[in-house]
Amino acid sequence: MSAGALVLERAVPAPRWRLVRALGRDRWAAVAILFLLVVGLVALTATLYVPADVNAPDFAARLVPPLSEGHPLGTDQLGRDVFHRLLLGARISLLVGFTTVILAALIGIPIGMLAGTFGGWLDVVLMRLVDVQLSFPFILLALTVNAILGLGLRNIIITLVIVGWVEYARIARGETLVMREREFVEAARLIGCSGPRILLRHLFPNIVTPLLVVGTLQVARFIIGEATISFLGFGVQPPTPAWGSMVSEGLDYIFSAWWLITFPGLALALVALAVNTTGDWLRDTLDPRLKR
Amino acid sequence: MFTETKHVSRRQVLGGVAAGAMAASVAGLPSARRAGAQDGERLPLITVGLGADPLSMLPNSIVDWTTDIQLAHMYDRLMNRDPALDYEIGPWLGDVANIDDLTWEFTLASPDIAFHNGNPLTAEAIKAAFDYAKDPANESHYLERWAPITGIEVIDDLTVRLTTEAPYPEIRLRLNEVYPIDPAYLEEVGLDGYRENPVGTGPFTFVEWERGQHLILDRNPDYWRQDVMVDRVEFRFVPEFSSRLAALLADEINIVKDVPVDSLQVVNDSGVARIEGIPSSRINYVALVNNREDSIFTDPLLRQAVNYGVDVDGIIAGVFQGNATRMSGALSGLNPEVNSEVQPYAYDPERARALIEEAGYQPGEINVVMDAPQGRYPMDSDAAQAIAASLSEVGINVQVQYNEWGTHLDKIVNRQTGDMFYLGWGPALDALGTLAFLFVGDSTYSSYTNPEVEAMIAEASSTLDDAARQEIWNQVQQVVSDEAAWLFLWQQHDLYGVSNQVAWTPRPDEFMWMGDATPSP
Amino acid sequence: MARFITGRLVAGSIVVVLALTAVFFMVRLSGDPVLLFAPMDTSTKDMDEIRERMGFNDPLVTQYGRFMGNAVRGDFGESTRQQRPALAVVLERLPATLQLGAAALVLALLIGVPLGIIAATRHGSGWDKLASLLAVIAQAIPGFWLGLLLILLFSVFLGWLPTSGRGGIEHLILPTITLSALSIARYARLTRSTMLDVLHEDYIRTAYAKGLSARLVVLRHALTNASISLITLTGLEIGSLIGGAVVVEQVFGWPGMGRETIQALLNRDFPVVMAAAVLFAVMYTVANLLTDLAYGWVNPRVRLQ
């Protein structure tokens, strides 16, 4: 291929109007994004309309089933309104999901790309680091880190970032390995582009697709990771209403109060669905090769 | 006889049992459903769901509740808590007699007790147990525990003499922990051999142990005490509680412990099982740290305020649905030494507010951290939140800090908790194991230090006269209550899910004993 | 090739040593093990004697040196809880974990990859939407919840399958489904997305032009070229299956390494945690080596170095 192909294959940032127009053509993506916006809005404003004493026990109203007066989604074992806690939980869960993914990506992608591009001792050192990290199972590592740091939201995020960055590093490296053999990278190198420039301008746009797929998967995975860590006894501090820990707390009541596990689980699943749908759409829209 | 009990594969085991039990096991059907169908007398199989494996099958090694339950079915203890004596420690393999302040003699009940391999049980077997535990090379947990018993001397076939360097009233507590082991067999197979193929004198003999799966024991037809009514016991290891409960409801296992209060109805309505509950000897309390300078609870007024300010009865009704028994002081009613004149603090928020002001604080001015475990005691997480909510109403803002259990213990022992922490203690069936351990200087678990109380405990611990000792225990309890040493909470109730095919009564000392189980009438 | 493998094995040993070092210091930061196995009514003095006897009072570096010295001889010490060699404690759990992990990986490949191919070749169709939906649902349900739902449905209500334990094939079904759900989703998504990339490449169009049947094109060219991503994913997937097995083993009472390691972590049974770390690291190294060999095999452009 020639230098002309190089221009073609480089990811061209789509003008904003093209994105909007593309959204109009994909109903599901529009719905998903709208849903995420609503959840985001709820997360930002929940404290304005959720009563301040939402976490205060009210034994007179314990385990009220859904669709009862004043409690559309029922109450939990301490008589707290599930709907209100869900609204508050949106903030926590989105925080956990997105913060961890962004932080993990910021650490993992540069490491993976550096290792893949330059190879040699840098690759060896960085990938050994990844190997050391990956050699102990995710959840056990999370438990160990959490056992040291203690229970709590901030520590959950730190834990998930520590265990999460390697996935980006590995994917970024693998894709970089393939891409750097491609002609357009060679061409860029031949016409005298500097290392960082090749990385940022030529390589990154071309490996962003699989990373985006991984990223969208990770958001849901990390929200669920929080639930799993809670299940094993290392969750956020009650009464903090994170969806994940609400699910794991609700597990004790799976035989007696189905709504305690169902609604936070549903919220979690819907957000995951929306994030992934958005990811797919972004991928289809931004990927220049699909536009031809 | 021993050859029958050695480790065999699952297939061999199944081949070796009676046809009825085999059919039930092979089909994965519940054991007990067929109970009585063929044999009107005994249960062919009872399956007990536990969270974990035994840590070792060699006794006198490891202190662990789960391990001990399983060992006690294969081995006999020297002495045992006896339901007929209100769970005081009474005779079992024999009885102990006090010779003088420093000397005790333990005598076996009968010369005809035999180990599963046919070897007779003699005084040498008792000595063998002590010798094993006291050899530092064996790293037994009992090394330090049994250190006060310094001399073990075999007098004759049935009698050992135990000597101590100081008067040791707790000796029965220790004898309740000792399982004799067969010295001849130990000589023959070594420690590892003994661990693989345990041989005791108990009502059940070892069949097989598949780690992570189950331990299977068969009835010992030559048991020296009363015949047990269960042909086979299977302990099944399922770490996750919800899965154990599911197994109970699927009729795969017959007994599970610690059903959460909100699932009681589900079990009772299931048609396959029911709930058997009993007030446990395990007590729950919130320590109000008085022996650390920076704690606000160095002020007794605030400790009393907390006791007046928490609606304990309301929490028992609300969180526990009544499945907990309020304590008046530091001892539960199950203790023979309980001082029944000690009255619980009444719920009186006004009084609490007044006491807070008397202590020099405005309502809402006090901020405290309460450390609490999660999932260690029944409803602990919810109860801690309810206590915090109750206290916030009288103007003490409590922030609950939940810890993983190991961290919780670390923080308590290293005095890094908030000014309050939530803890359970048990089995607490006597003043010695509770008051005398908790309220002396170096114990951080109570976090209450009072020289006057310590002096009384020291006196009681070396007083062998029962009445005189009881008098001192009464005073200790009164002082601890007046001083509001803790926020006194409740005895837990142990709630067991029990298959409808099984008649079984739980015990307050958390000991799941299948020797008493029978087929349902 | 032999040099490559030797090199990787050396690198693998370095990883094992580094992993052991990291885990050693991390678990020791988690707290005091004696508090957890000594009964609560042990006096402070007795506690300290136990710590002294077991060497926990020595400086951390001394303990580390002692541990590593023994470890190179294959001795990871005795489990502080079970009083038998720590390596034996985890080794006897290895077959159960491998069985569960292998079953889940096979199931994931058998369902996930075809699902992804169908979705990609019928991009935008109802099949595509359905595959995506299934994949997303699998990702959105925590493993412990899915496991318990399956137990509720198939064991408690229908009574078809046992709730827990290991034995015949009937014991393997529910844990395998639970464990592989997430992997199925990931394989389906990745297959779909890389296939879509490849399907638009020029050479696929060229192949079409040459007149080969469409099906062959997809299978021969597209899948071969998508395979590098699939191999990368499988390398990762083995790791996450072993990780996911931890939770599944817990829910189904499956007697595997993960469940044993969780117990050991909670009990601070350091020798067992260390022995488990070694086994995990070795499994990981082997899986990695196979992954790299597979890269070279499907795509000679990636040189083995």
XYZ file of C-alpha atoms in Angstrom, chain B residues 139-371:
233
model
C 2.382 -27.409 67.535
C -0.866 -28.218 69.296
C -3.142 -25.296 70.072
C -3.595 -26.859 73.476
C 0.071 -26.523 74.410
C -0.452 -23.184 76.091
C -4.031 -23.908 77.184
C -3.096 -26.962 79.167
C 0.119 -25.473 80.525
C -1.362 -24.923 84.028
C -1.701 -28.713 84.340
C 1.945 -29.490 84.929
C 1.971 -33.118 86.039
C 0.181 -36.116 84.528
C 0.875 -39.390 86.271
C -0.727 -42.762 85.663
C -1.769 -44.273 89.009
C -3.396 -47.438 87.744
C -5.293 -48.629 84.656
C -8.214 -46.353 85.337
C -6.727 -43.354 87.131
C -4.449 -40.452 86.306
C -3.264 -37.856 88.796
C -3.132 -34.280 87.564
C -1.093 -31.681 89.393
C -1.029 -27.922 89.031
C 1.342 -25.280 90.353
C -1.426 -22.992 91.519
C -5.033 -23.711 92.474
C -6.841 -24.220 89.192
C -10.629 -24.137 89.396
C -10.886 -24.085 85.584
C -9.624 -27.664 85.403
C -13.027 -29.007 84.343
C -13.051 -26.613 81.389
C -9.777 -28.142 80.265
C -10.867 -31.743 80.845
C -13.859 -30.953 78.654
C -11.327 -30.472 75.842
C -9.294 -33.667 76.203
C -9.912 -36.620 73.870
C -7.900 -39.743 74.825
C -5.969 -41.342 71.975
C -4.804 -44.941 71.685
C -1.054 -45.017 72.477
C -0.540 -48.504 71.035
C -2.159 -47.532 67.731
C -0.229 -44.266 67.659
C 2.973 -46.213 68.154
C 2.010 -48.459 65.274
C 0.915 -45.912 62.637
C 2.493 -42.651 63.747
C 0.832 -39.216 63.835
C 0.150 -39.044 60.113
C -1.360 -42.505 60.169
C -3.574 -41.501 63.063
C -4.688 -38.395 61.173
C -5.597 -40.477 58.139
C -7.454 -43.179 60.021
C -8.632 -41.789 63.316
C -9.451 -44.227 66.091
C -11.428 -43.118 69.103
C -13.874 -44.550 71.579
C -16.854 -42.532 70.350
C -20.275 -43.590 69.097
C -19.274 -43.335 65.432
C -16.360 -44.839 63.544
C -14.463 -43.246 60.694
C -15.385 -44.345 57.170
C -14.066 -41.777 54.711
C -13.130 -38.156 54.394
C -13.156 -36.548 50.974
C -11.660 -33.149 51.557
C -13.895 -30.285 50.578
C -16.791 -32.696 50.189
C -17.789 -34.802 53.145
C -16.825 -36.827 56.176
C -18.688 -40.088 56.622
C -18.971 -41.914 59.927
C -20.736 -45.152 60.803
C -22.398 -46.184 64.016
C -20.093 -47.949 66.444
C -22.113 -51.056 67.340
C -19.945 -51.663 70.405
C -20.275 -48.205 71.852
C -19.907 -48.322 75.607
C -22.569 -45.709 76.409
C -26.136 -45.773 75.154
C -26.706 -47.000 71.613
C -27.112 -44.188 69.079
C -30.116 -44.173 66.756
C -28.286 -43.194 63.582
C -26.522 -45.734 61.375
C -24.466 -43.247 59.439
C -23.582 -39.583 59.751
C -22.428 -37.549 56.779
C -21.008 -34.091 57.373
C -21.239 -32.194 54.091
C -19.115 -29.142 53.497
C -20.797 -26.272 51.674
C -19.164 -22.923 52.385
C -21.958 -20.654 51.174
C -24.897 -20.402 53.528
C -27.572 -19.822 50.883
C -26.430 -23.001 49.151
C -26.687 -24.969 52.390
C -30.189 -23.652 52.879
C -31.024 -24.615 49.297
C -29.684 -28.104 49.984
C -31.929 -28.350 53.048
C -34.951 -27.274 51.007
C -33.989 -29.710 48.237
C -33.962 -32.391 50.945
C -30.297 -33.182 50.338
C -29.126 -32.375 53.816
C -30.978 -32.765 57.076
C -29.578 -30.155 59.429
C -28.143 -26.663 58.919
C -27.228 -24.083 61.533
C -27.842 -20.315 61.560
C -30.917 -19.831 59.414
C -31.469 -16.069 59.116
C -34.591 -14.872 60.923
C -36.310 -13.807 57.734
C -36.045 -17.283 56.255
C -37.638 -19.064 59.204
C -41.040 -19.015 57.618
C -39.711 -20.279 54.302
C -38.210 -23.299 56.023
C -41.282 -23.957 58.143
C -43.559 -23.648 55.117
C -41.356 -25.826 52.894
C -42.933 -29.115 53.899
C -39.512 -30.766 54.061
C -37.988 -29.086 57.096
C -38.729 -27.025 60.155
C -36.902 -24.602 62.445
C -35.544 -25.680 65.823
C -34.358 -22.698 67.798
C -32.617 -22.401 71.143
C -31.165 -19.505 73.107
C -27.437 -19.905 72.711
C -24.906 -19.325 75.401
C -23.147 -16.938 73.048
C -23.624 -13.340 74.144
C -23.383 -10.178 72.050
C -22.339 -6.854 73.469
C -20.970 -3.498 72.457
C -17.783 -2.682 74.314
C -17.571 0.923 75.501
C -13.831 1.358 75.673
C -12.904 2.685 79.100
C -9.266 1.594 79.278
C -7.862 3.806 76.544
C -7.185 7.411 77.414
C -8.615 9.045 74.319
C -11.972 7.250 74.595
C -14.975 9.299 75.609
C -16.276 6.274 77.472
C -13.755 6.706 80.230
C -16.699 8.690 81.616
C -19.168 6.274 83.259
C -22.001 8.782 82.728
C -21.704 8.380 78.981
C -21.569 4.602 79.259
C -24.803 4.698 81.216
C -26.285 7.116 78.717
C -25.611 4.615 75.939
C -27.330 1.869 77.908
C -30.375 4.057 78.509
C -30.339 5.380 74.988
C -30.470 2.155 72.980
C -33.814 0.464 72.552
C -32.468 -3.071 72.931
C -35.903 -4.648 73.217
C -37.033 -2.758 70.125
C -34.040 -4.063 68.173
C -34.694 -7.624 69.347
C -38.289 -7.287 68.175
C -37.415 -5.452 64.955
C -34.163 -6.898 63.674
C -34.354 -10.335 65.273
C -38.114 -10.840 65.132
C -37.833 -11.851 68.768
C -35.114 -14.414 68.162
C -32.669 -13.144 70.756
C -32.821 -13.015 74.543
C -31.983 -9.819 76.326
C -29.152 -9.899 78.871
C -29.290 -7.951 82.112
C -25.578 -7.920 82.769
C -22.450 -9.587 81.550
C -23.680 -13.142 82.127
C -26.624 -14.760 80.413
C -29.265 -16.718 82.276
C -27.628 -19.955 81.146
C -24.755 -19.400 83.534
C -25.275 -21.030 86.933
C -23.414 -18.058 88.448
C -25.755 -15.428 87.020
C -26.830 -12.786 89.521
C -30.552 -12.659 88.965
C -30.865 -9.432 90.936
C -29.064 -7.448 88.273
C -31.698 -5.587 86.255
C -31.330 -4.541 82.616
C -31.199 -0.824 81.823
C -34.621 0.416 80.790
C -34.942 2.249 77.469
C -35.123 5.863 78.600
C -34.006 8.407 76.007
C -34.781 11.325 78.338
C -32.504 9.934 80.989
C -29.835 9.319 78.353
C -29.993 12.941 77.202
C -29.807 14.139 80.793
C -26.748 11.987 81.472
C -25.049 13.312 78.349
C -25.605 16.858 79.511
C -24.428 15.951 82.999
C -21.250 14.670 81.402
C -20.791 18.112 79.876
C -21.892 17.596 76.297
C -24.633 19.100 74.186
C -26.890 16.737 72.248
C -25.409 16.036 68.820
C -21.995 17.073 69.955
C -20.643 13.585 70.459
C -19.293 11.707 67.445
C -18.187 8.122 67.948
C -16.979 5.359 65.669
C -18.327 1.883 66.340
C -16.437 -1.012 64.804
